[in-house]
PDB file of C-alpha atoms in Angstrom:
ATOM      1  CA  MET A  76     -30.523 -15.539  -1.212  1.00  0.00           C
ATOM      2  CA  THR A  77     -29.799 -12.761  -3.707  1.00  0.00           C
ATOM      3  CA  GLU A  78     -26.344 -12.271  -5.212  1.00  0.00           C
ATOM      4  CA  ASN A  79     -25.893  -8.990  -3.285  1.00  0.00           C
ATOM      5  CA  ALA A  80     -26.858 -10.610   0.034  1.00  0.00           C
ATOM      6  CA  SER A  81     -24.424 -13.442  -0.642  1.00  0.00           C
ATOM      7  CA  ALA A  82     -21.611 -10.978  -1.434  1.00  0.00           C
ATOM      8  CA  ALA A  83     -22.351  -8.935   1.704  1.00  0.00           C
ATOM      9  CA  LYS A  84     -22.224 -12.073   3.873  1.00  0.00           C
ATOM     10  CA  GLY A  85     -18.760 -12.772   2.471  1.00  0.00           C
ATOM     11  CA  PHE A  86     -17.452  -9.592   4.148  1.00  0.00           C
ATOM     12  CA  ASP A  87     -18.942 -10.072   7.624  1.00  0.00           C
ATOM     13  CA  ASP A  88     -15.609 -11.119   9.165  1.00  0.00           C
ATOM     14  CA  LEU A  89     -13.864  -8.079   7.723  1.00  0.00           C
ATOM     15  CA  LEU A  90     -16.570  -5.700   8.883  1.00  0.00           C
ATOM     16  CA  ALA A  91     -16.420  -7.177  12.390  1.00  0.00           C
ATOM     17  CA  ALA A  92     -12.649  -6.694  12.393  1.00  0.00           C
ATOM     18  CA  ASN A  93     -13.169  -3.117  11.227  1.00  0.00           C
ATOM     19  CA  ARG A  94     -15.485  -2.391  14.132  1.00  0.00           C
ATOM     20  CA  ALA A  95     -12.840  -3.719  16.553  1.00  0.00           C
ATOM     21  CA  TYR A  96     -10.191  -1.610  14.783  1.00  0.00           C
ATOM     22  CA  ALA A  97     -12.364   1.495  15.034  1.00  0.00           C
ATOM     23  CA  ASP A  98     -12.758   0.971  18.799  1.00  0.00           C
ATOM     24  CA  SER A  99      -9.114   1.956  19.308  1.00  0.00           C
ATOM     25  CA  PHE A 100      -8.707   4.187  16.242  1.00  0.00           C
ATOM     26  CA  ASP A 101      -6.593   7.208  17.154  1.00  0.00           C
ATOM     27  CA  MET A 102      -5.837   8.954  13.865  1.00  0.00           C
ATOM     28  CA  ALA A 103      -8.897  11.207  13.674  1.00  0.00           C
ATOM     29  CA  GLY A 104      -7.918  14.594  12.308  1.00  0.00           C
ATOM     30  CA  PHE A 105      -4.542  13.370  10.999  1.00  0.00           C
ATOM     31  CA  ASP A 106      -3.424  15.613   8.125  1.00  0.00           C
ATOM     32  CA  GLY A 107      -2.076  12.832   5.891  1.00  0.00           C
ATOM     33  CA  ILE A 108       1.520  14.100   5.883  1.00  0.00           C
ATOM     34  CA  ALA A 109       4.077  11.268   5.943  1.00  0.00           C
ATOM     35  CA  GLN A 110       5.365  11.734   9.502  1.00  0.00           C
ATOM     36  CA  ALA A 111       8.677   9.943   8.798  1.00  0.00           C
ATOM     37  CA  GLY A 112       9.041  11.625   5.392  1.00  0.00           C
ATOM     38  CA  VAL A 113       9.103   8.254   3.631  1.00  0.00           C
ATOM     39  CA  ALA A 114       7.416   6.813   0.541  1.00  0.00           C
ATOM     40  CA  ILE A 115       7.634   3.133  -0.341  1.00  0.00           C
ATOM     41  CA  VAL A 116       6.872   1.627  -3.743  1.00  0.00           C
ATOM     42  CA  THR A 117       6.529  -2.126  -3.397  1.00  0.00           C
ATOM     43  CA  CYS A 118       4.677  -5.162  -4.660  1.00  0.00           C
ATOM     44  CA  MET A 119       1.116  -6.069  -3.777  1.00  0.00           C
ATOM     45  CA  ASP A 120       2.368  -9.399  -2.398  1.00  0.00           C
ATOM     46  CA  SER A 121       0.679 -10.235   0.911  1.00  0.00           C
ATOM     47  CA  ARG A 122       3.982 -11.378   2.446  1.00  0.00           C
ATOM     48  CA  ILE A 123       5.140  -7.745   2.557  1.00  0.00           C
ATOM     49  CA  ASP A 124       4.376  -5.433   5.468  1.00  0.00           C
ATOM     50  CA  PRO A 125       5.739  -2.187   3.983  1.00  0.00           C
ATOM     51  CA  LEU A 126       5.648  -0.230   7.235  1.00  0.00           C
ATOM     52  CA  GLY A 127       6.816  -3.009   9.530  1.00  0.00           C
ATOM     53  CA  LEU A 128       9.814  -3.996   7.437  1.00  0.00           C
ATOM     54  CA  VAL A 129      11.407  -0.583   8.096  1.00  0.00           C
ATOM     55  CA  GLY A 130      10.055  -0.060  11.605  1.00  0.00           C
ATOM     56  CA  LEU A 131       7.339   2.453  10.723  1.00  0.00           C
ATOM     57  CA  ARG A 132       3.695   2.776  11.759  1.00  0.00           C
ATOM     58  CA  PRO A 133       0.505   4.016  10.083  1.00  0.00           C
ATOM     59  CA  GLY A 134       0.873   7.717   9.374  1.00  0.00           C
ATOM     60  CA  ASP A 135       4.643   7.543   8.897  1.00  0.00           C
ATOM     61  CA  ALA A 136       4.849   6.798   5.167  1.00  0.00           C
ATOM     62  CA  LYS A 137       3.083   6.871   1.837  1.00  0.00           C
ATOM     63  CA  ILE A 138       2.738   3.413   0.303  1.00  0.00           C
ATOM     64  CA  PHE A 139       2.230   2.588  -3.372  1.00  0.00           C
ATOM     65  CA  ARG A 140       1.722  -1.061  -4.278  1.00  0.00           C
ATOM     66  CA  ASN A 141       1.401  -2.809  -7.614  1.00  0.00           C
ATOM     67  CA  PRO A 142       2.362  -6.147  -9.197  1.00  0.00           C
ATOM     68  CA  GLY A 143       6.152  -6.365  -9.097  1.00  0.00           C
ATOM     69  CA  GLY A 144       6.643  -3.122  -7.170  1.00  0.00           C
ATOM     70  CA  ARG A 145       7.402  -1.225 -10.364  1.00  0.00           C
ATOM     71  CA  VAL A 146       7.653   2.538 -10.755  1.00  0.00           C
ATOM     72  CA  ASP A 147       5.055   2.937 -13.480  1.00  0.00           C
ATOM     73  CA  SER A 148       3.352   6.198 -14.470  1.00  0.00           C
ATOM     74  CA  GLU A 149       0.845   5.924 -11.608  1.00  0.00           C
ATOM     75  CA  ALA A 150       3.628   5.382  -9.071  1.00  0.00           C
ATOM     76  CA  LEU A 151       5.501   8.399 -10.459  1.00  0.00           C
ATOM     77  CA  GLU A 152       2.350  10.495 -10.137  1.00  0.00           C
ATOM     78  CA  ALA A 153       2.007   9.412  -6.509  1.00  0.00           C
ATOM     79  CA  LEU A 154       5.673  10.161  -5.796  1.00  0.00           C
ATOM     80  CA  VAL A 155       5.473  13.642  -7.329  1.00  0.00           C
ATOM     81  CA  LEU A 156       2.451  14.432  -5.156  1.00  0.00           C
ATOM     82  CA  ALA A 157       4.113  12.890  -2.105  1.00  0.00           C
ATOM     83  CA  THR A 158       7.354  14.856  -2.451  1.00  0.00           C
ATOM     84  CA  HIS A 159       5.609  18.194  -2.912  1.00  0.00           C
ATOM     85  CA  LEU A 160       2.441  17.935  -0.836  1.00  0.00           C
ATOM     86  CA  LEU A 161       2.788  15.101   1.658  1.00  0.00           C
ATOM     87  CA  GLY A 162       6.160  15.544   3.355  1.00  0.00           C
ATOM     88  CA  VAL A 163       8.108  12.798   1.567  1.00  0.00           C
ATOM     89  CA  GLU A 164      11.882  13.299   1.515  1.00  0.00           C
ATOM     90  CA  ARG A 165      13.015   9.669   1.062  1.00  0.00           C
ATOM     91  CA  ILE A 166      11.758   7.127  -1.463  1.00  0.00           C
ATOM     92  CA  LEU A 167      12.348   3.391  -1.218  1.00  0.00           C
ATOM     93  CA  VAL A 168      11.602   1.167  -4.217  1.00  0.00           C
ATOM     94  CA  VAL A 169      11.250  -2.394  -2.929  1.00  0.00           C
ATOM     95  CA  PRO A 170      10.583  -5.413  -5.141  1.00  0.00           C
ATOM     96  CA  HIS A 171      10.964  -8.830  -3.493  1.00  0.00           C
ATOM     97  CA  THR A 172      12.308 -12.334  -3.873  1.00  0.00           C
ATOM     98  CA  ARG A 173      10.101 -15.093  -5.259  1.00  0.00           C
ATOM     99  CA  CYS A 174       7.857 -12.568  -7.022  1.00  0.00           C
ATOM    100  CA  ALA A 175       5.404 -14.064  -9.516  1.00  0.00           C
ATOM    101  CA  MET A 176       6.050 -11.118 -11.835  1.00  0.00           C
ATOM    102  CA  ALA A 177       9.768 -11.978 -11.948  1.00  0.00           C
ATOM    103  CA  SER A 178       9.328 -15.757 -11.879  1.00  0.00           C
ATOM    104  CA  ASN A 179       7.046 -16.095 -14.916  1.00  0.00           C
ATOM    105  CA  SER A 180       7.341 -14.934 -18.498  1.00  0.00           C
ATOM    106  CA  GLU A 181       4.647 -12.801 -20.068  1.00  0.00           C
ATOM    107  CA  ALA A 182       3.445 -15.889 -21.987  1.00  0.00           C
ATOM    108  CA  GLU A 183       3.321 -17.973 -18.795  1.00  0.00           C
ATOM    109  CA  LEU A 184       1.305 -15.311 -16.974  1.00  0.00           C
ATOM    110  CA  ARG A 185      -1.148 -15.065 -19.888  1.00  0.00           C
ATOM    111  CA  GLU A 186      -1.514 -18.845 -19.970  1.00  0.00           C
ATOM    112  CA  ARG A 187      -2.008 -19.167 -16.200  1.00  0.00           C
ATOM    113  CA  ILE A 188      -4.532 -16.322 -16.065  1.00  0.00           C
ATOM    114  CA  GLY A 189      -6.338 -17.617 -19.147  1.00  0.00           C
ATOM    115  CA  GLU A 190      -6.641 -21.082 -17.617  1.00  0.00           C
ATOM    116  CA  SER A 191      -7.865 -19.684 -14.310  1.00  0.00           C
ATOM    117  CA  ALA A 192     -10.355 -17.312 -15.953  1.00  0.00           C
ATOM    118  CA  GLY A 193     -11.505 -19.760 -18.586  1.00  0.00           C
ATOM    119  CA  GLU A 194     -10.981 -16.913 -21.053  1.00  0.00           C
ATOM    120  CA  ASP A 195      -8.357 -15.936 -23.599  1.00  0.00           C
ATOM    121  CA  ALA A 196      -5.824 -13.686 -21.842  1.00  0.00           C
ATOM    122  CA  SER A 197      -3.457 -13.311 -24.798  1.00  0.00           C
ATOM    123  CA  TRP A 198      -4.506  -9.681 -25.268  1.00  0.00           C
ATOM    124  CA  MET A 199      -3.578  -8.606 -21.731  1.00  0.00           C
ATOM    125  CA  THR A 200      -0.150  -7.302 -20.735  1.00  0.00           C
ATOM    126  CA  PHE A 201       1.069  -8.212 -17.263  1.00  0.00           C
ATOM    127  CA  HIS A 202       4.532  -6.601 -17.433  1.00  0.00           C
ATOM    128  CA  ALA A 203       6.553  -9.656 -16.450  1.00  0.00           C
ATOM    129  CA  ILE A 204      10.034  -8.809 -15.182  1.00  0.00           C
ATOM    130  CA  THR A 205      12.868 -10.664 -16.899  1.00  0.00           C
ATOM    131  CA  ASP A 206      15.717  -9.159 -14.821  1.00  0.00           C
ATOM    132  CA  GLN A 207      14.567  -7.866 -11.443  1.00  0.00           C
ATOM    133  CA  GLU A 208      17.725  -5.924 -10.558  1.00  0.00           C
ATOM    134  CA  ARG A 209      17.894  -4.286 -13.989  1.00  0.00           C
ATOM    135  CA  ALA A 210      14.218  -3.347 -13.702  1.00  0.00           C
ATOM    136  CA  LEU A 211      14.858  -1.886 -10.238  1.00  0.00           C
ATOM    137  CA  ARG A 212      17.783   0.203 -11.525  1.00  0.00           C
ATOM    138  CA  GLU A 213      15.612   1.456 -14.412  1.00  0.00           C
ATOM    139  CA  ASP A 214      12.850   2.388 -11.966  1.00  0.00           C
ATOM    140  CA  LEU A 215      15.297   4.264  -9.754  1.00  0.00           C
ATOM    141  CA  ALA A 216      16.597   6.161 -12.782  1.00  0.00           C
ATOM    142  CA  ARG A 217      12.996   7.108 -13.682  1.00  0.00           C
ATOM    143  CA  VAL A 218      12.437   8.554 -10.214  1.00  0.00           C
ATOM    144  CA  ARG A 219      15.806  10.297  -9.958  1.00  0.00           C
ATOM    145  CA  SER A 220      15.495  11.918 -13.378  1.00  0.00           C
ATOM    146  CA  HIS A 221      11.845  12.951 -13.142  1.00  0.00           C
ATOM    147  CA  PRO A 222      11.674  16.748 -13.350  1.00  0.00           C
ATOM    148  CA  LEU A 223       8.813  16.996 -10.855  1.00  0.00           C
ATOM    149  CA  ILE A 224      10.248  14.879  -8.046  1.00  0.00           C
ATOM    150  CA  ALA A 225      11.236  17.422  -5.390  1.00  0.00           C
ATOM    151  CA  LYS A 226      14.905  18.381  -5.500  1.00  0.00           C
ATOM    152  CA  GLY A 227      16.932  16.806  -2.720  1.00  0.00           C
ATOM    153  CA  THR A 228      14.690  13.744  -2.394  1.00  0.00           C
ATOM    154  CA  GLU A 229      16.753  10.689  -1.478  1.00  0.00           C
ATOM    155  CA  VAL A 230      15.957   7.623  -3.599  1.00  0.00           C
ATOM    156  CA  ALA A 231      17.176   4.059  -3.031  1.00  0.00           C
ATOM    157  CA  GLY A 232      16.301   0.569  -4.201  1.00  0.00           C
ATOM    158  CA  PHE A 233      16.196  -2.603  -2.155  1.00  0.00           C
ATOM    159  CA  VAL A 234      15.138  -6.203  -2.710  1.00  0.00           C
ATOM    160  CA  TYR A 235      13.070  -7.590   0.158  1.00  0.00           C
ATOM    161  CA  ASP A 236      13.713 -11.242   0.964  1.00  0.00           C
ATOM    162  CA  VAL A 237      10.343 -12.824   1.763  1.00  0.00           C
ATOM    163  CA  ASP A 238      12.087 -15.731   3.508  1.00  0.00           C
ATOM    164  CA  THR A 239      14.334 -13.741   5.888  1.00  0.00           C
ATOM    165  CA  GLY A 240      12.568 -10.367   6.167  1.00  0.00           C
ATOM    166  CA  LEU A 241      15.795  -8.571   5.262  1.00  0.00           C
ATOM    167  CA  LEU A 242      16.319  -5.765   2.757  1.00  0.00           C
ATOM    168  CA  ARG A 243      19.319  -5.861   0.414  1.00  0.00           C
ATOM    169  CA  GLN A 244      20.260  -2.491  -1.046  1.00  0.00           C
ATOM    170  CA  VAL A 245      20.750  -2.578  -4.805  1.00  0.00           C
ATOM    171  CA  ALA A 246      21.243   1.085  -5.646  1.00  0.00           C
TER     172      ALA A 246
END
């Protein structure tokens, strides 16, 4: 079996699930505007359902995910676009408890990745978070002070508890 055939076989379950999803797909022609006027910046952690945790559905919000749920330059770019072109009026920044980015130092992440990859990872930056609440407050300040975030946009920060499902507002 060729490498490509082997890789394709590894996605059969996902493609079958996609076909089932498409059978009841009802968003054809949707304009992409955030129907609830919400954008959420959160972590890529698989324990987080960004829409479900605030009672929203597909089409209601713009979602930006990255390690640690940080407001980096790419997240800011997405938020600027969302507030001017995609109907976003409220922004939630939502890191979470027991996050690997806040539970490991930069050196620990480099060591763990290096061991897993069998390669030197000392050159890579993972942006470990030493104080999650301070980082969240800094991220909120970046959004609130950005000159291209639409005026009047509401911005708030919450920590999502992966063990209870609850949000705790920080700022």
